[in-house]
Amino acid sequence: MKSLIGDKKFYRMVLIVCIPIVIQNGFTNLASLLDNIMIGQLGTLSMSGVSISNQLFQVFNVSVFGAMSGAGIFLAQFYGRGNRDGVHNCFRIKMLLCILISILAICIFKLLGPSLISLYLNDDPTDSMTTLSFGKQYMDVMLIGLIPFAITQVYSSSLRETGNTVLPMKASVIAVIVNFCINYILIFGHFGFPKLGVIGAAIGTVVSRIVEMGINIAAGLNNNYLRDAMRLYKISGDIFKNVVKRGMPLLCNEILWSISIALISQCYSTRGLFAVAAINVTTTVTNFFMIICYAMGNSISIIVGQRLGAGEIEYAKDCDLKMVFMNFMMCLCIGVALFLCSSFIPQIYNMSIEVKSLATSLLRVSACMLPIISLYYSSYFTMRAGGKTLLTFFFDSGYTFIFTFMVALCLTRFTNLPIFNVYLLVQCVDIPKAVLGVTLVKKGIWVHNIVNELWRCNG
């Protein structure tokens, strides 16, 4: 087997898949960053209310990703084999699951939204009530965009898994431009429009999601693999059973992981609204700097999944190890850049000096953790590409809940440590996770051609 070092074909393949995802994720996270900065100009309470609502919406977002993951593994491998019927069935399963999750989420947020937001409020009653009001106003409008968001994820992920990474990227770019323009006009009340504050930010996000959904649907109509998948035909019972069998651990994983992250944020909130604001800035900025890490993870899932589906086992293993190393080196460089910028970024926000100083310190911790994050993120997508969903569940959400969340809970409930120390210690808990992930990847226990097994069973 030829080494991948100097393999131009390999690098070209990675760049073709990765660059459009980087651009798409970049613009998506840029939209979140710009939203965050513009809302931050309204004050700490407005930003805290919106950030709490977005933390809750993150549970929904990640649940959608989890619902698509099982079908996405099969879809990528079916595409690698050239099986159109398999691709069609996986697409329909994605759509069915995501619509059901969206409807359930709308009902939960409509009924329990204010109560969930209140879990993060522990400060002065007046500030808490104001923050709750901002969070509820934002949430009520954002509910309209949940179904368009879910449909967009179904189409954009399926387009990428069938080799079309450019059109989802273009849709995200256009959506970000629409979002930015509407936010600028409605948040601050320019060009004769009323100043709507957080409601304006929510309207901008919802409209941009509807635009992005429309573009992705149009792209699906022009995709040879997805055009027929959009017809309402019966889903294959065998494929559905196997997708649910493989995908349920991933769905549970994403839900438990997102709930764990929300609970960790709630632990941080016990240190006051200034901690909520600083954590919000840190998370939003870090997510923007991690776009390459996210893109490489998705690329691993797509490229390795397609090679496994095509039966190229050794090539899939070589590709994976090389991409894990690439991701680590790029995140190391990006982490250095974030560390150097950490003292300047919080100055953009309209916050107190105390919050800005804390955000700077937390960003430096986050910058140092980026290479570590890249390792366990790459390991997660490697195991997922091979269909090792139960192992993925224990490695990802199981570890996060049992170790990361529990450490955050104990530190915030049983100690008087300041938020910086708590954040630092909680982040360090993920170092053993990265070591474990790399060990599992190198052992190759994730290698699994699930499509071939399904093919033999049906044969």
XYZ file of C-alpha atoms in Angstrom:
459
model
C 0.000 0.000 0.000
C 1.499 3.298 -1.094
C 2.050 5.861 1.661
C -0.215 8.843 1.582
C 2.735 11.174 2.138
C 3.110 13.031 -1.128
C -0.078 11.453 -2.504
C -1.490 14.292 -4.600
C -4.673 12.350 -5.295
C -5.354 12.141 -1.563
C -4.775 15.832 -0.904
C -6.923 16.807 -3.870
C -9.731 14.556 -2.632
C -9.565 16.074 0.865
C -9.525 19.648 -0.428
C -12.457 19.047 -2.799
C -14.573 17.813 0.104
C -13.187 19.983 2.900
C -12.864 23.480 1.416
C -16.578 23.972 0.593
C -17.478 22.668 4.080
C -14.953 25.078 5.623
C -16.497 27.972 3.708
C -20.030 26.868 4.592
C -19.212 26.411 8.282
C -17.216 29.635 8.212
C -20.125 31.687 6.996
C -22.566 29.921 9.327
C -20.376 30.604 12.353
C -19.634 34.095 11.069
C -23.377 34.746 11.132
C -23.517 33.563 14.755
C -20.516 35.724 15.621
C -21.992 38.820 13.961
C -25.334 38.168 15.682
C -23.505 37.871 18.963
C -21.561 41.090 18.430
C -24.611 43.086 17.315
C -26.781 41.814 20.162
C -23.844 42.478 22.474
C -24.142 46.168 21.605
C -27.556 46.143 23.318
C -26.009 45.236 26.667
C -25.099 42.276 28.849
C -28.688 41.330 29.782
C -29.874 41.187 26.159
C -26.910 39.087 25.151
C -27.348 36.772 28.140
C -31.030 36.196 27.365
C -30.294 35.345 23.736
C -27.304 33.151 24.626
C -29.393 31.124 27.097
C -32.100 30.583 24.464
C -29.492 29.570 21.916
C -27.982 27.129 24.398
C -31.394 25.465 24.644
C -31.845 25.531 20.861
C -28.463 23.838 20.583
C -30.049 20.735 22.104
C -32.514 20.735 19.190
C -29.823 21.462 16.591
C -27.593 18.645 17.771
C -30.582 16.287 18.013
C -31.255 16.954 14.322
C -27.625 16.177 13.513
C -27.909 12.967 15.525
C -31.112 11.917 13.752
C -29.346 12.286 10.409
C -26.136 10.597 11.481
C -27.295 6.985 11.269
C -28.884 7.447 7.852
C -25.886 9.557 6.793
C -23.459 6.699 7.479
C -25.483 4.403 5.230
C -26.054 7.112 2.621
C -22.321 7.792 2.224
C -21.552 4.089 1.933
C -24.456 3.453 -0.462
C -23.162 6.312 -2.602
C -19.666 4.817 -2.521
C -21.172 1.544 -3.789
C -23.308 3.351 -6.402
C -26.621 2.108 -4.948
C -29.284 4.705 -5.858
C -32.166 2.964 -4.109
C -30.206 2.878 -0.876
C -29.459 6.615 -1.145
C -33.160 7.352 -1.750
C -34.281 5.390 1.301
C -31.693 7.007 3.572
C -32.726 10.486 2.446
C -36.400 9.791 3.207
C -35.519 8.397 6.637
C -33.558 11.578 7.400
C -36.492 13.772 6.402
C -39.028 11.772 8.424
C -36.960 11.803 11.614
C -36.020 15.488 11.405
C -39.587 16.670 10.870
C -40.789 14.632 13.854
C -38.000 16.032 16.067
C -38.820 19.585 14.942
C -42.499 19.256 15.831
C -41.635 17.778 19.227
C -39.117 20.564 19.921
C -41.607 23.301 19.031
C -44.111 21.847 21.494
C -41.520 21.560 24.283
C -40.126 25.084 23.848
C -43.592 26.585 23.564
C -44.773 24.962 26.780
C -41.583 24.939 28.869
C -39.404 27.668 27.336
C -39.604 30.249 30.173
C -39.043 27.565 32.827
C -35.961 26.254 31.014
C -34.501 29.761 30.640
C -35.090 30.416 34.345
C -32.763 27.527 35.252
C -29.824 29.723 34.164
C -30.848 32.788 36.196
C -29.429 33.140 39.696
C -28.609 36.832 40.029
C -30.530 39.919 41.145
C -34.316 39.347 40.606
C -34.667 42.492 38.468
C -31.798 41.511 36.156
C -33.088 37.945 36.002
C -36.591 39.026 34.990
C -35.198 41.320 32.295
C -32.934 38.560 30.980
C -35.871 36.120 30.999
C -37.972 38.584 29.011
C -35.281 38.999 26.352
C -34.765 35.244 26.146
C -38.483 34.518 25.774
C -38.973 37.202 23.082
C -36.100 35.726 21.088
C -37.273 32.139 21.548
C -40.870 32.797 20.456
C -39.753 34.071 17.048
C -37.005 31.486 16.590
C -39.516 28.634 16.870
C -40.697 29.517 13.349
C -37.271 28.646 11.982
C -36.901 25.164 13.501
C -38.518 23.214 10.646
C -36.666 25.166 7.893
C -33.418 24.526 9.794
C -34.096 20.776 9.972
C -35.008 20.504 6.272
C -31.869 22.457 5.349
C -29.694 20.033 7.317
C -31.296 17.044 5.590
C -30.585 18.453 2.131
C -27.154 19.951 2.789
C -25.809 16.796 4.483
C -27.230 14.550 1.749
C -25.766 16.749 -0.981
C -22.336 16.534 0.663
C -22.616 12.770 1.102
C -23.398 12.404 -2.617
C -20.351 14.410 -3.655
C -21.869 17.902 -3.979
C -20.288 20.153 -1.361
C -20.399 23.426 -3.308
C -24.139 24.166 -3.452
C -24.726 23.856 0.338
C -21.774 26.223 0.732
C -23.346 28.782 -1.625
C -26.662 28.503 0.209
C -24.958 29.244 3.535
C -23.113 32.243 2.100
C -26.333 33.761 0.758
C -28.160 33.020 4.019
C -25.452 34.757 6.052
C -25.643 37.862 3.870
C -29.443 37.943 4.248
C -29.141 37.437 8.004
C -26.568 40.188 8.414
C -28.570 42.733 6.392
C -31.834 42.072 8.231
C -30.084 42.104 11.612
C -28.392 45.416 10.864
C -31.703 46.958 9.865
C -34.008 45.497 12.545
C -31.783 45.221 15.627
C -30.795 48.898 15.528
C -33.731 50.341 13.535
C -32.007 51.674 10.390
C -33.641 52.950 7.158
C -36.876 53.926 8.859
C -37.559 50.503 10.385
C -38.363 50.211 14.104
C -35.612 49.204 16.531
C -36.600 45.636 17.465
C -33.502 44.531 19.393
C -33.443 40.776 20.101
C -36.680 40.255 18.152
C -34.982 41.746 15.094
C -32.104 39.311 15.496
C -34.532 36.391 15.636
C -36.402 37.600 12.534
C -33.123 37.867 10.617
C -32.182 34.309 11.556
C -35.578 32.864 10.626
C -35.704 34.589 7.226
C -32.148 33.495 6.412
C -33.019 29.899 7.290
C -36.013 29.946 4.958
C -33.824 31.313 2.155
C -31.157 28.668 2.793
C -33.790 25.926 2.812
C -35.151 27.058 -0.564
C -31.702 27.031 -2.183
C -30.890 23.554 -0.839
C -34.208 22.150 -2.058
C -33.504 23.593 -5.521
C -30.043 21.990 -5.427
C -31.639 18.661 -4.507
C -33.891 18.844 -7.555
C -30.774 19.079 -9.737
C -28.918 16.227 -8.002
C -29.082 12.906 -9.860
C -29.132 10.895 -6.655
C -31.564 13.036 -4.657
C -34.090 14.048 -7.327
C -36.039 10.780 -7.105
C -35.486 10.537 -3.358
C -37.768 13.549 -2.894
C -40.766 11.525 -4.064
C -43.000 10.091 -1.343
C -42.317 6.410 -1.904
C -42.390 3.667 0.707
C -39.224 3.302 2.774
C -37.493 -0.097 2.675
C -38.191 -1.955 5.898
C -34.748 -3.621 5.963
C -32.889 -0.353 5.462
C -35.086 1.467 7.990
C -34.508 -1.266 10.578
C -30.733 -1.166 10.078
C -30.594 2.633 10.050
C -32.550 2.779 13.305
C -30.373 0.038 14.798
C -27.176 1.888 13.893
C -28.583 5.394 14.223
C -30.399 5.189 17.546
C -27.150 5.196 19.577
C -26.029 8.226 17.547
C -29.335 10.038 18.109
C -29.172 9.258 21.831
C -25.527 10.297 21.795
C -26.235 13.702 20.295
C -29.199 14.346 22.579
C -27.298 13.314 25.727
C -24.208 15.252 24.610
C -26.165 18.446 23.929
C -28.050 18.106 27.222
C -24.716 17.594 28.992
C -23.336 20.775 27.402
C -26.484 22.664 28.425
C -26.114 21.344 31.981
C -22.447 22.344 32.058
C -23.462 25.861 30.975
C -26.066 25.875 33.732
C -23.302 24.978 36.195
C -21.249 27.927 34.962
C -24.297 30.204 35.332
C -24.275 29.650 39.093
C -21.332 32.068 39.157
C -23.595 34.904 37.926
C -24.785 36.586 34.731
C -21.314 38.023 34.107
C -20.103 34.405 33.810
C -22.961 33.607 31.401
C -21.957 36.551 29.202
C -18.252 35.663 29.229
C -18.934 31.991 28.469
C -21.228 33.052 25.616
C -18.504 35.186 24.031
C -15.934 32.404 24.511
C -18.164 29.724 22.978
C -19.222 31.828 19.989
C -15.700 32.988 19.149
C -14.198 29.527 19.677
C -16.797 27.955 17.384
C -15.780 30.420 14.673
C -12.107 29.531 15.062
C -12.970 25.825 14.970
C -14.540 25.817 11.509
C -11.643 23.862 10.027
C -11.842 21.311 12.837
C -15.565 20.806 12.189
C -15.018 20.623 8.420
C -12.246 18.041 8.724
C -14.449 15.934 10.994
C -17.273 15.967 8.452
C -14.771 15.258 5.681
C -13.497 12.210 7.563
C -17.064 10.931 7.842
C -17.706 11.418 4.116
C -14.367 10.290 2.624
C -13.746 7.357 4.954
C -17.403 6.290 4.732
C -17.311 6.291 0.927
C -14.040 4.306 0.840
C -15.422 1.750 3.300
C -18.570 1.417 1.197
C -16.417 0.841 -1.892
C -14.509 -1.907 -0.067
C -11.184 -0.021 -0.015
C -10.446 -0.851 3.617
C -6.701 -0.188 3.746
C -7.019 3.051 1.814
C -9.793 4.168 4.192
C -7.520 3.507 7.204
C -4.613 5.400 5.654
C -6.845 8.331 4.707
C -8.228 8.502 8.206
C -4.878 8.609 10.012
C -3.588 11.268 7.649
C -6.698 13.432 8.086
C -6.550 13.135 11.887
C -2.964 14.403 11.794
C -3.862 17.215 9.358
C -6.686 18.318 11.625
C -4.387 18.373 14.661
C -1.719 20.495 12.949
C -4.215 22.997 11.549
C -5.952 23.380 14.917
C -2.579 23.884 16.583
C -1.913 26.854 14.286
C -5.436 28.200 14.728
C -5.121 27.874 18.504
C -2.000 30.060 18.434
C -3.899 32.657 16.375
C -6.840 32.652 18.807
C -4.507 33.012 21.794
C -2.860 36.066 20.209
C -6.259 37.649 19.436
C -7.873 36.835 22.780
C -7.253 40.228 24.389
C -8.707 42.176 21.450
C -11.905 40.273 20.606
C -13.899 41.014 23.836
C -13.304 44.754 23.324
C -15.810 44.657 20.446
C -18.656 43.965 22.876
C -20.609 46.487 24.948
C -19.897 44.764 28.274
C -18.375 45.631 31.611
C -14.590 45.553 32.072
C -15.014 42.577 34.411
C -16.801 40.512 31.735
C -14.282 41.488 29.032
C -11.354 40.511 31.244
C -12.939 37.137 32.073
C -13.746 36.471 28.403
C -10.102 37.122 27.484
C -8.882 34.606 30.055
C -11.405 31.969 28.985
C -10.511 32.445 25.305
C -6.861 31.735 26.122
C -7.841 28.468 27.792
C -10.001 27.575 24.824
C -7.170 28.385 22.401
C -4.855 25.972 24.194
C -7.510 23.244 24.001
C -8.140 23.482 20.234
C -5.555 20.815 19.234
C -6.934 18.479 21.923
C -10.484 19.044 20.699
C -9.405 18.227 17.145
C -8.166 14.793 18.231
C -11.332 13.601 19.926
C -13.513 15.269 17.308
C -11.657 13.416 14.506
C -11.856 10.179 16.514
C -15.607 10.597 16.929
C -16.206 10.962 13.187
C -13.861 8.081 12.426
C -15.826 5.682 14.619
C -19.073 7.040 13.224
C -17.941 6.504 9.613
C -17.328 2.842 10.377
C -20.771 2.389 11.896
C -19.475 1.766 15.435
C -22.351 3.751 16.869
C -22.523 2.130 20.305
C -18.812 2.725 20.836
C -19.327 6.289 19.618
C -22.079 6.763 22.194
C -19.892 5.742 25.140
C -16.864 7.630 23.815
C -18.670 10.916 23.181
C -21.775 11.647 25.236
C -21.114 8.952 27.818
C -17.732 10.460 28.632
C -19.089 14.029 28.530
C -21.927 13.267 30.941
C -20.108 10.966 33.365
C -16.859 12.891 33.585
C -17.064 16.437 32.146
C -20.504 17.354 33.474
C -19.968 15.694 36.827
C -16.702 17.575 37.349
C -18.453 20.863 36.469
C -21.318 19.993 38.832
C -19.034 19.161 41.741
C -16.795 22.190 41.257
C -19.696 24.643 41.109
C -21.814 23.052 43.862
C -19.165 22.051 46.407
C -16.389 24.623 45.974
C -16.061 28.396 45.892
C -13.593 28.379 43.017
C -13.950 31.351 40.635
C -15.375 30.701 37.186
C -11.961 30.810 35.481
C -10.599 27.962 37.614
C -13.776 25.945 37.125
C -13.669 26.435 33.345
C -9.989 25.480 33.163
C -10.428 22.281 35.173
C -13.533 21.243 33.211
C -11.692 21.725 29.912
C -8.769 19.617 31.115
C -11.125 16.673 31.673
C -11.233 16.240 27.868
C -7.498 15.511 27.590
C -7.865 11.786 28.509
C -10.770 11.617 26.056
C -8.479 12.741 23.231
C -5.859 10.143 24.202
C -8.509 7.418 24.272
C -9.852 8.502 20.873
C -6.471 8.387 19.164
C -5.782 4.969 20.702
C -9.069 3.554 19.359
C -8.447 5.019 15.903
C -4.934 3.576 15.660
C -6.171 0.126 16.677
C -8.559 0.165 13.702
C -11.498 -1.372 15.561
C -13.793 1.150 13.859
C -13.288 -0.366 10.365
C -16.661 -1.715 9.265
C -18.433 -1.998 5.895
C -22.057 -1.898 7.071
C -23.479 -1.643 3.552
C -21.705 -4.834 2.501
C -23.204 -6.657 5.469
C -26.690 -5.386 4.638
C -26.151 -6.386 1.007
C -25.197 -9.948 1.996
C -28.156 -10.253 4.352
C -30.593 -9.226 1.619
C -28.812 -11.300 -0.988
